[in-house]
Short mmCIF file of C-alpha atoms and ligand atoms in Angstrom, two decimals:
data_model
loop_
_atom_site.label_atom_id
_atom_site.label_comp_id
_atom_site.label_asym_id
_atom_site.label_seq_id
_atom_site.Cartn_x
_atom_site.Cartn_y
_atom_site.Cartn_z
CA MET L 1 119.27 185.48 195.51
CA LEU L 2 119.52 186.14 199.26
CA THR L 3 117.48 189.09 200.39
CA SER L 4 116.38 190.44 203.76
CA LYS L 5 113.31 191.87 202.08
CA LYS L 6 109.93 190.18 202.21
CA ILE L 7 109.26 188.46 198.90
CA ILE L 8 105.68 188.83 197.66
CA LEU L 9 104.52 186.48 194.92
CA VAL L 10 102.10 188.33 192.65
CA ILE L 11 99.77 186.16 190.56
CA GLY L 12 98.39 188.29 187.74
CA ALA L 13 101.58 190.36 187.92
CA THR L 14 101.62 191.34 184.25
CA GLY L 15 98.00 192.52 184.36
CA VAL L 16 96.78 196.02 185.04
CA GLN L 17 95.83 195.13 188.61
CA GLY L 18 99.04 193.27 189.36
CA GLY L 19 101.07 196.12 187.89
CA ALA L 20 99.44 198.62 190.22
CA VAL L 21 99.96 196.33 193.21
CA ILE L 22 103.64 195.88 192.34
CA ASP L 23 104.15 199.64 191.98
CA ALA L 24 102.59 200.24 195.39
CA LEU L 25 104.53 197.43 197.10
CA LEU L 26 107.82 198.81 195.79
CA GLN L 27 107.14 202.38 196.93
CA PRO L 28 109.74 203.58 199.45
CA LEU L 29 108.63 204.22 203.04
CA ALA L 30 107.49 207.69 204.10
CA ASP L 31 110.99 208.49 205.46
CA GLY L 32 112.53 207.67 202.06
CA SER L 33 114.00 204.33 203.09
CA PRO L 34 113.52 201.49 200.63
CA SER L 35 110.41 199.35 200.51
CA PRO L 36 110.55 196.27 202.75
CA TYR L 37 109.14 194.19 199.87
CA THR L 38 110.52 192.63 196.78
CA ILE L 39 108.42 190.97 194.07
CA ARG L 40 108.27 187.59 192.41
CA ALA L 41 106.03 187.87 189.36
CA LEU L 42 104.24 184.83 187.95
CA THR L 43 103.50 184.84 184.23
CA ARG L 44 102.64 182.26 181.59
CA ASP L 45 105.08 183.96 179.24
CA PRO L 46 108.31 185.50 180.57
CA GLN L 47 109.04 186.69 177.02
CA SER L 48 105.92 188.89 176.80
CA GLN L 49 106.50 192.62 176.62
CA ARG L 50 104.97 193.22 180.02
CA ALA L 51 107.02 190.44 181.65
CA LYS L 52 110.19 191.82 180.12
CA GLU L 53 109.32 195.29 181.42
CA LEU L 54 109.02 193.85 184.93
CA ALA L 55 112.32 191.98 184.55
CA SER L 56 114.00 195.17 183.32
CA ARG L 57 113.06 196.77 186.64
CA GLY L 58 114.91 194.03 188.49
CA ILE L 59 111.74 192.12 189.37
CA GLU L 60 112.07 188.34 189.55
CA VAL L 61 109.87 186.86 186.83
CA VAL L 62 108.92 183.18 187.02
CA LYS L 63 107.07 181.08 184.49
CA GLY L 64 103.88 179.43 185.66
CA SER L 65 100.16 179.17 185.26
CA THR L 66 97.17 178.74 187.50
CA ASN L 67 96.30 175.91 185.09
CA ASP L 68 99.39 174.07 186.33
CA LEU L 69 99.36 174.23 190.10
CA ASP L 70 102.79 172.60 190.44
CA THR L 71 104.25 175.76 188.92
CA VAL L 72 102.32 177.85 191.44
CA ALA L 73 103.60 175.70 194.31
CA ALA L 74 107.16 176.20 193.06
CA ALA L 75 106.62 179.96 192.80
CA LEU L 76 105.37 180.06 196.41
CA GLU L 77 108.57 178.50 197.76
CA GLY L 78 110.36 180.92 200.06
CA VAL L 79 107.96 183.85 199.75
CA TYR L 80 106.70 185.87 202.71
CA GLY L 81 103.45 186.90 201.06
CA ALA L 82 101.22 186.28 198.09
CA TYR L 83 98.88 188.59 196.22
CA VAL L 84 96.61 186.33 194.22
CA ASN L 85 94.52 187.76 191.38
CA THR L 86 93.35 184.83 189.29
CA ASP L 87 91.92 185.85 185.94
CA SER L 88 88.26 184.88 185.84
CA PHE L 89 87.86 185.62 182.16
CA THR L 90 90.81 183.52 181.03
CA ILE L 91 90.30 180.51 183.27
CA GLY L 92 86.55 180.61 183.95
CA GLU L 93 84.54 180.41 187.16
CA GLN L 94 84.92 176.68 187.80
CA LYS L 95 88.69 176.68 187.59
CA GLU L 96 88.90 179.97 189.48
CA THR L 97 86.89 178.49 192.35
CA PHE L 98 89.15 175.45 192.55
CA CYS L 99 92.40 177.36 192.02
CA GLY L 100 91.47 179.94 194.64
CA ILE L 101 91.04 177.22 197.24
CA ARG L 102 93.99 175.13 196.13
CA ILE L 103 96.50 178.00 195.92
CA PHE L 104 95.62 178.94 199.50
CA GLU L 105 96.26 175.33 200.57
CA LEU L 106 99.58 175.30 198.71
CA ALA L 107 100.56 178.53 200.46
CA LYS L 108 99.86 176.90 203.82
CA GLN L 109 101.88 173.82 202.83
CA VAL L 110 104.91 175.81 201.72
CA LYS L 111 105.37 177.02 205.33
CA THR L 112 107.22 180.24 204.52
CA VAL L 113 104.09 182.20 203.59
CA ARG L 114 102.98 184.56 206.36
CA HIS L 115 100.40 186.72 204.61
CA TYR L 116 98.08 185.56 201.85
CA VAL L 117 96.00 188.17 200.06
CA TRP L 118 93.13 187.16 197.80
CA SER L 119 91.87 189.66 195.26
CA GLY L 120 88.20 189.06 195.85
CA ALA L 121 84.77 190.29 194.90
CA ASP L 122 81.54 191.16 196.67
CA ASN L 123 79.36 188.16 197.38
CA VAL L 124 76.53 189.17 195.06
CA ASN L 125 74.75 185.86 195.61
CA LYS L 126 74.37 186.54 199.32
CA LYS L 127 73.64 190.22 198.76
CA THR L 128 70.72 189.37 196.43
CA ASN L 129 69.41 186.20 198.10
CA TYR L 130 70.91 184.21 195.20
CA ASP L 131 69.04 186.00 192.43
CA PRO L 132 70.75 184.81 189.21
CA GLN L 133 70.08 188.04 187.32
CA TYR L 134 72.71 189.64 189.58
CA ALA L 135 75.37 186.91 189.45
CA PRO L 136 78.26 187.53 187.04
CA ALA L 137 80.61 184.56 187.14
CA HIS L 138 83.71 186.68 187.71
CA TYR L 139 82.13 187.85 190.97
CA THR L 140 80.69 184.55 192.15
CA GLY L 141 83.90 182.54 191.69
CA LYS L 142 86.04 185.00 193.63
CA ALA L 143 83.39 185.46 196.33
CA ARG L 144 82.98 181.69 196.78
CA VAL L 145 86.73 181.43 197.40
CA GLY L 146 86.48 184.30 199.89
CA ASP L 147 83.74 182.46 201.79
CA TRP L 148 85.82 179.31 201.91
CA MET L 149 88.81 181.32 203.20
CA ARG L 150 86.68 182.64 206.05
CA ALA L 151 86.40 179.08 207.31
CA GLN L 152 90.21 178.77 207.46
CA PRO L 153 92.47 179.86 210.31
CA SER L 154 94.20 183.23 209.98
CA VAL L 155 97.17 183.21 212.30
CA VAL L 156 99.38 186.22 212.89
CA SER L 157 102.63 184.74 214.10
CA ASP L 158 106.21 184.27 212.95
CA ASP L 159 105.58 180.69 211.93
CA ASN L 160 102.08 180.65 210.48
CA MET L 161 99.93 182.33 207.84
CA SER L 162 97.26 184.98 208.03
CA TRP L 163 94.93 185.91 205.20
CA THR L 164 93.11 188.99 203.97
CA ILE L 165 90.59 189.49 201.18
CA LEU L 166 90.71 192.69 199.12
CA SER L 167 87.41 193.07 197.34
CA THR L 168 87.78 195.61 194.61
CA ALA L 169 85.49 197.34 192.11
CA PRO L 170 85.50 198.26 188.42
CA TYR L 171 88.64 200.19 187.53
CA MET L 172 88.04 203.92 187.18
CA ASP L 173 90.82 203.82 184.60
CA MET L 174 88.25 202.19 182.28
CA LEU L 175 86.90 205.68 181.71
CA GLN L 176 89.69 205.70 179.14
CA THR L 177 87.81 203.04 177.13
CA GLY L 178 84.56 202.76 175.25
CA ILE L 179 82.90 200.75 178.01
CA TYR L 180 82.78 203.62 180.49
CA GLY L 181 84.10 206.64 178.63
CA PRO L 182 82.24 208.83 176.14
CA LEU L 183 81.15 206.98 173.00
CA ARG L 184 81.21 209.89 170.61
CA VAL L 185 81.60 213.62 170.25
CA ARG L 186 78.70 215.33 168.47
CA PRO L 187 79.48 217.94 165.78
CA ASP L 188 78.65 220.69 168.32
CA GLY L 189 81.40 219.37 170.65
CA THR L 190 79.12 217.57 173.11
CA TYR L 191 80.68 214.43 174.62
CA VAL L 192 78.10 211.66 174.70
CA PHE L 193 78.27 209.26 177.64
CA ALA L 194 75.80 206.39 177.76
CA SER L 195 75.19 203.93 180.53
CA PRO L 196 72.78 201.17 181.53
CA PHE L 197 73.06 202.18 185.21
CA GLY L 198 69.99 204.44 185.39
CA GLN L 199 70.07 206.43 188.63
CA GLY L 200 72.16 203.74 190.34
CA HIS L 201 75.66 204.20 191.67
CA VAL L 202 78.89 202.57 190.52
CA PRO L 203 81.71 202.02 193.00
CA MET L 204 84.94 202.50 191.06
CA ILE L 205 88.54 202.11 192.07
CA THR L 206 91.58 203.66 190.46
CA LEU L 207 94.35 201.19 189.85
CA ALA L 208 96.67 203.41 191.89
CA ASP L 209 94.30 203.28 194.89
CA LEU L 210 93.89 199.53 194.49
CA GLY L 211 97.67 199.29 194.80
CA CYS L 212 97.58 201.46 197.94
CA PHE L 213 95.02 199.15 199.55
CA ALA L 214 97.16 196.10 198.75
CA ARG L 215 100.17 197.84 200.31
CA TYR L 216 98.09 198.83 203.34
CA ILE L 217 97.13 195.18 203.84
CA PHE L 218 100.72 193.90 203.74
CA ASP L 219 101.83 196.78 205.99
CA HIS L 220 99.04 196.02 208.53
CA ARG L 221 99.05 192.26 208.84
CA ALA L 222 97.50 191.97 212.32
CA GLU L 223 94.83 194.60 211.69
CA THR L 224 93.73 193.08 208.38
CA SER L 225 94.01 189.42 209.42
CA ALA L 226 90.82 187.46 208.61
CA GLN L 227 89.21 190.61 207.18
CA GLU L 228 87.60 191.40 203.86
CA LEU L 229 88.35 194.98 202.85
CA GLU L 230 85.70 196.30 200.48
CA ALA L 231 87.65 198.92 198.59
CA ALA L 232 86.75 201.66 196.13
CA SER L 233 87.91 205.15 195.32
CA ASP L 234 84.54 206.78 194.70
CA VAL L 235 80.90 205.84 194.26
CA VAL L 236 79.01 207.83 191.65
CA SER L 237 75.91 207.90 189.52
CA TRP L 238 76.53 208.46 185.82
CA ASP L 239 74.80 211.87 186.02
CA GLU L 240 77.33 212.85 188.71
CA LEU L 241 80.19 211.45 186.66
CA VAL L 242 79.21 213.40 183.56
CA ALA L 243 78.68 216.62 185.55
CA THR L 244 82.18 216.13 186.98
CA PHE L 245 83.55 215.65 183.47
CA THR L 246 82.13 219.03 182.43
CA LYS L 247 83.41 220.67 185.62
CA VAL L 248 86.94 219.35 185.07
CA THR L 249 87.26 219.74 181.30
CA GLY L 250 84.89 222.63 180.58
CA LYS L 251 83.43 220.47 177.78
CA LYS L 252 79.74 220.02 177.10
CA ALA L 253 78.56 216.51 177.88
CA VAL L 254 75.39 214.50 178.08
CA ASN L 255 74.53 211.28 179.86
CA LEU L 256 72.11 209.04 177.99
CA ALA L 257 70.52 206.70 180.51
CA LEU L 258 69.78 203.69 178.30
CA SER L 259 68.06 200.41 179.00
CA ILE L 260 70.40 197.43 179.11
CA GLU L 261 69.11 196.32 175.67
CA GLU L 262 69.64 199.79 174.17
CA TRP L 263 73.13 199.96 175.63
CA PHE L 264 74.21 196.60 174.20
CA ALA L 265 72.96 197.64 170.76
CA LEU L 266 75.90 200.09 170.77
CA PHE L 267 78.37 197.22 170.44
CA ASN L 268 79.16 194.60 167.85
CA GLN L 269 76.53 191.90 168.28
CA GLU L 270 78.90 189.03 167.47
CA ASP L 271 81.26 190.23 170.19
CA VAL L 272 78.61 190.52 172.88
CA ALA L 273 77.14 187.11 171.94
CA ARG L 274 80.44 185.34 172.63
CA PRO L 275 80.75 183.29 175.82
CA ALA L 276 82.30 185.43 178.54
CA ALA L 277 84.72 182.69 179.66
CA PRO L 278 85.98 179.33 178.37
CA ASP L 279 83.86 177.19 180.70
CA THR L 280 80.45 178.72 180.10
CA THR L 281 77.82 179.42 177.49
CA THR L 282 76.81 182.58 179.35
CA THR L 283 77.48 185.39 176.94
CA PHE L 284 79.41 188.59 177.41
CA LYS L 285 76.06 190.39 177.07
CA GLU L 286 74.39 188.39 179.85
CA THR L 287 77.46 188.66 182.08
CA TYR L 288 77.63 192.44 181.71
CA SER L 289 73.84 192.75 182.00
CA ARG L 290 74.21 191.20 185.45
CA ILE L 291 76.86 193.77 186.28
CA ALA L 292 74.68 196.58 184.96
CA ARG L 293 71.80 195.40 187.16
CA LEU L 294 74.07 195.27 190.21
CA TYR L 295 74.94 198.94 189.83
CA ARG L 296 71.61 200.11 188.46
CA ASP L 297 69.90 198.63 191.52
CA ASP L 298 72.55 199.80 194.02
CA ILE L 299 73.31 196.25 195.20
CA ILE L 300 77.00 196.97 195.79
CA THR L 301 77.78 199.74 198.22
CA ARG L 302 80.93 201.05 199.85
CA ASP L 303 81.66 202.76 203.18
CA LEU L 304 83.47 205.82 201.85
CA ALA L 305 84.01 207.27 205.35
CA TRP L 306 85.92 204.11 206.36
CA ILE L 307 87.80 204.08 203.04
CA ARG L 308 88.93 207.68 203.51
CA ARG L 309 90.09 206.94 207.06
CA VAL L 310 92.19 203.99 205.90
CA HIS L 311 93.49 205.73 202.79
CA PRO L 312 93.22 209.51 203.24
CA GLY L 313 94.71 210.15 199.78
CA VAL L 314 92.05 208.09 197.98
CA ARG L 315 91.00 209.64 194.68
CA THR L 316 87.57 210.86 193.69
CA VAL L 317 86.36 210.84 190.11
CA GLU L 318 87.20 214.54 190.02
CA SER L 319 90.74 214.19 191.38
CA TRP L 320 91.40 211.20 189.11
CA MET L 321 90.28 213.19 186.05
CA ARG L 322 92.49 216.12 187.06
CA GLU L 323 95.50 213.92 187.87
CA ASN L 324 95.22 212.16 184.51
CA ALA L 325 94.46 215.30 182.51
CA TYR L 326 91.34 213.44 181.37
CA THR L 327 89.98 214.75 178.09
CA GLY L 328 87.30 212.15 177.34
CA ASP L 329 89.19 211.11 174.22
CA LEU L 330 89.64 207.36 174.35
CA ARG L 331 93.06 205.73 174.45
CA ARG L 332 93.67 202.65 172.34
CA GLU L 333 96.10 201.19 174.87
CA ALA L 334 93.69 201.78 177.73
CA PRO L 335 93.40 199.14 180.46
CA GLN L 336 91.89 195.95 179.04
CA ALA L 337 91.07 197.63 175.73
CA GLY L 338 91.52 194.27 173.98
CA ARG L 339 88.72 192.73 176.00
CA ARG L 340 86.01 195.22 175.23
CA PRO L 341 83.55 194.49 172.43
CA ARG L 342 83.98 196.45 169.24
CA PRO L 343 81.68 199.44 168.95
CA ASN L 344 78.69 199.48 166.59
CA PHE L 345 79.66 202.75 164.90
CA GLU L 346 76.39 203.04 162.97
CA ARG L 347 74.32 203.07 166.16
CA ILE L 348 76.80 205.24 168.02
CA ALA L 349 76.68 207.86 165.27
CA GLN L 350 72.98 208.32 166.04
CA LEU L 351 73.53 209.19 169.70
N1 LIG Q 1 88.23 195.14 184.88
C1 LIG Q 1 87.92 195.50 186.10
O1 LIG Q 1 87.39 196.59 186.34
C2 LIG Q 1 88.24 194.59 187.26
C3 LIG Q 1 88.06 195.08 188.53
C4 LIG Q 1 88.35 194.25 189.61
C5 LIG Q 1 88.78 192.95 189.40
N2 LIG Q 1 88.94 192.51 188.13
C6 LIG Q 1 89.38 191.10 187.96
O2 LIG Q 1 90.77 191.09 187.66
C7 LIG Q 1 91.07 189.88 186.94
C8 LIG Q 1 91.90 190.23 185.73
O3 LIG Q 1 93.05 190.93 186.12
P1 LIG Q 1 93.43 192.30 185.42
O4 LIG Q 1 92.30 193.21 185.60
O5 LIG Q 1 94.78 192.72 185.88
O6 LIG Q 1 93.44 191.85 183.86
P2 LIG Q 1 94.58 191.86 182.74
O7 LIG Q 1 95.27 193.17 182.69
O8 LIG Q 1 93.95 191.34 181.51
O9 LIG Q 1 95.62 190.78 183.30
C9 LIG Q 1 95.32 189.41 183.37
C10 LIG Q 1 96.43 188.76 184.18
O10 LIG Q 1 96.08 187.41 184.44
C11 LIG Q 1 97.21 186.60 184.15
N3 LIG Q 1 96.75 185.26 183.77
C12 LIG Q 1 95.76 184.94 182.90
N4 LIG Q 1 95.62 183.61 182.83
C13 LIG Q 1 96.54 183.08 183.68
C14 LIG Q 1 96.89 181.76 184.05
N5 LIG Q 1 96.28 180.69 183.55
N6 LIG Q 1 97.88 181.60 184.96
C15 LIG Q 1 98.53 182.67 185.49
N7 LIG Q 1 98.24 183.95 185.18
C16 LIG Q 1 97.26 184.14 184.28
C17 LIG Q 1 97.94 187.31 183.03
O11 LIG Q 1 99.28 186.92 183.08
P3 LIG Q 1 100.14 186.39 181.82
O12 LIG Q 1 99.39 186.69 180.56
O13 LIG Q 1 101.43 187.16 181.91
O14 LIG Q 1 100.34 184.94 182.08
C18 LIG Q 1 97.77 188.75 183.50
O15 LIG Q 1 98.77 189.06 184.45
C19 LIG Q 1 89.74 189.25 186.56
O16 LIG Q 1 89.50 188.15 187.39
C20 LIG Q 1 88.73 190.36 186.81
O17 LIG Q 1 87.47 189.86 187.17
C21 LIG Q 1 88.71 193.31 187.06
#
């Protein structure tokens, strides 16, 4: 189909992140005129419910997989931009590292791509002097690709390609699930939150804000060329988060600051003992212990003043709770609910 709009290929389009990016890219301009972008969505299964939903909105859906790079090359043909969110947990760190590099090269070879955006992650290896207790594979793969990209040219011109890295953070929307949200309500009505983060701070990003940052990047090609944007919506300790919950909902709540071992005992032990990705024996428990240590020990920080300058409407935990009429009652269909380990109800009942 001929279009004067800029086609953006979204890899990970049917996921929660890709969905938010697509929504933001299709937003009309401030004066009400239509968005300058149109979307090509890559999926392994065009017949999935999510892919059909995208197609029903008039979005071009193409079949492909990051496991088959010829399909990715075909999907890149003719696009102006690419938003690439490879799925660490499905493909594993080794493949993600290779795919991240190779998809960039394919984008350069295709010749139509002008702006390549990599959904990245903080380089926790560098930030901790390569301490393995802080190195979850879904950070290290994405960060390694980001480092490699920094060694590549980023050219802002009508006939060449620039790149930008958007390093994100845990989705605030996961407060709707058992990983971040309250684990139980005591008979006296107290909502029980539990975390392994101690007094540390967790940068979180709402999916809607993540979409806004992606849109900002495509709208500001020259400014964001060769840059890594470290995004978040808010940075909070769990005590602050729980106090905000009470302020917003009027409900009693408690934050149990647990050790990492105590926290994992709240989940099904078979689930947390599973490998976190197909190419590793590192378990879900070890992977998420590394994440817990990153936040507990304040390894990952964010410049909230810069973030609020770039995106003045960025949410806080409080505004996100108000906007979503957050009650603390968990939603089954919450983002990535299928990936979380099953709760250990016996242990949780004792909290
Ligand atoms: N959870 C968080 O807080 C968080 C925060 C920041 C970043 N991330 C990162 O985001 C990534 C996951 O994305 P998400 O959060 O949107 O998860 P999601 O909702 O589970 O979506 C996963 C997406 O990956 C696609 N996908 C999986 N394997 C693929 C393959 N071989 N080829 C092409 N597409 C494939 C799926 O597409 P189809 O099934 O349609 O093919 C789907 O669109 C992970 O790398 C994770 O580390 C997560």
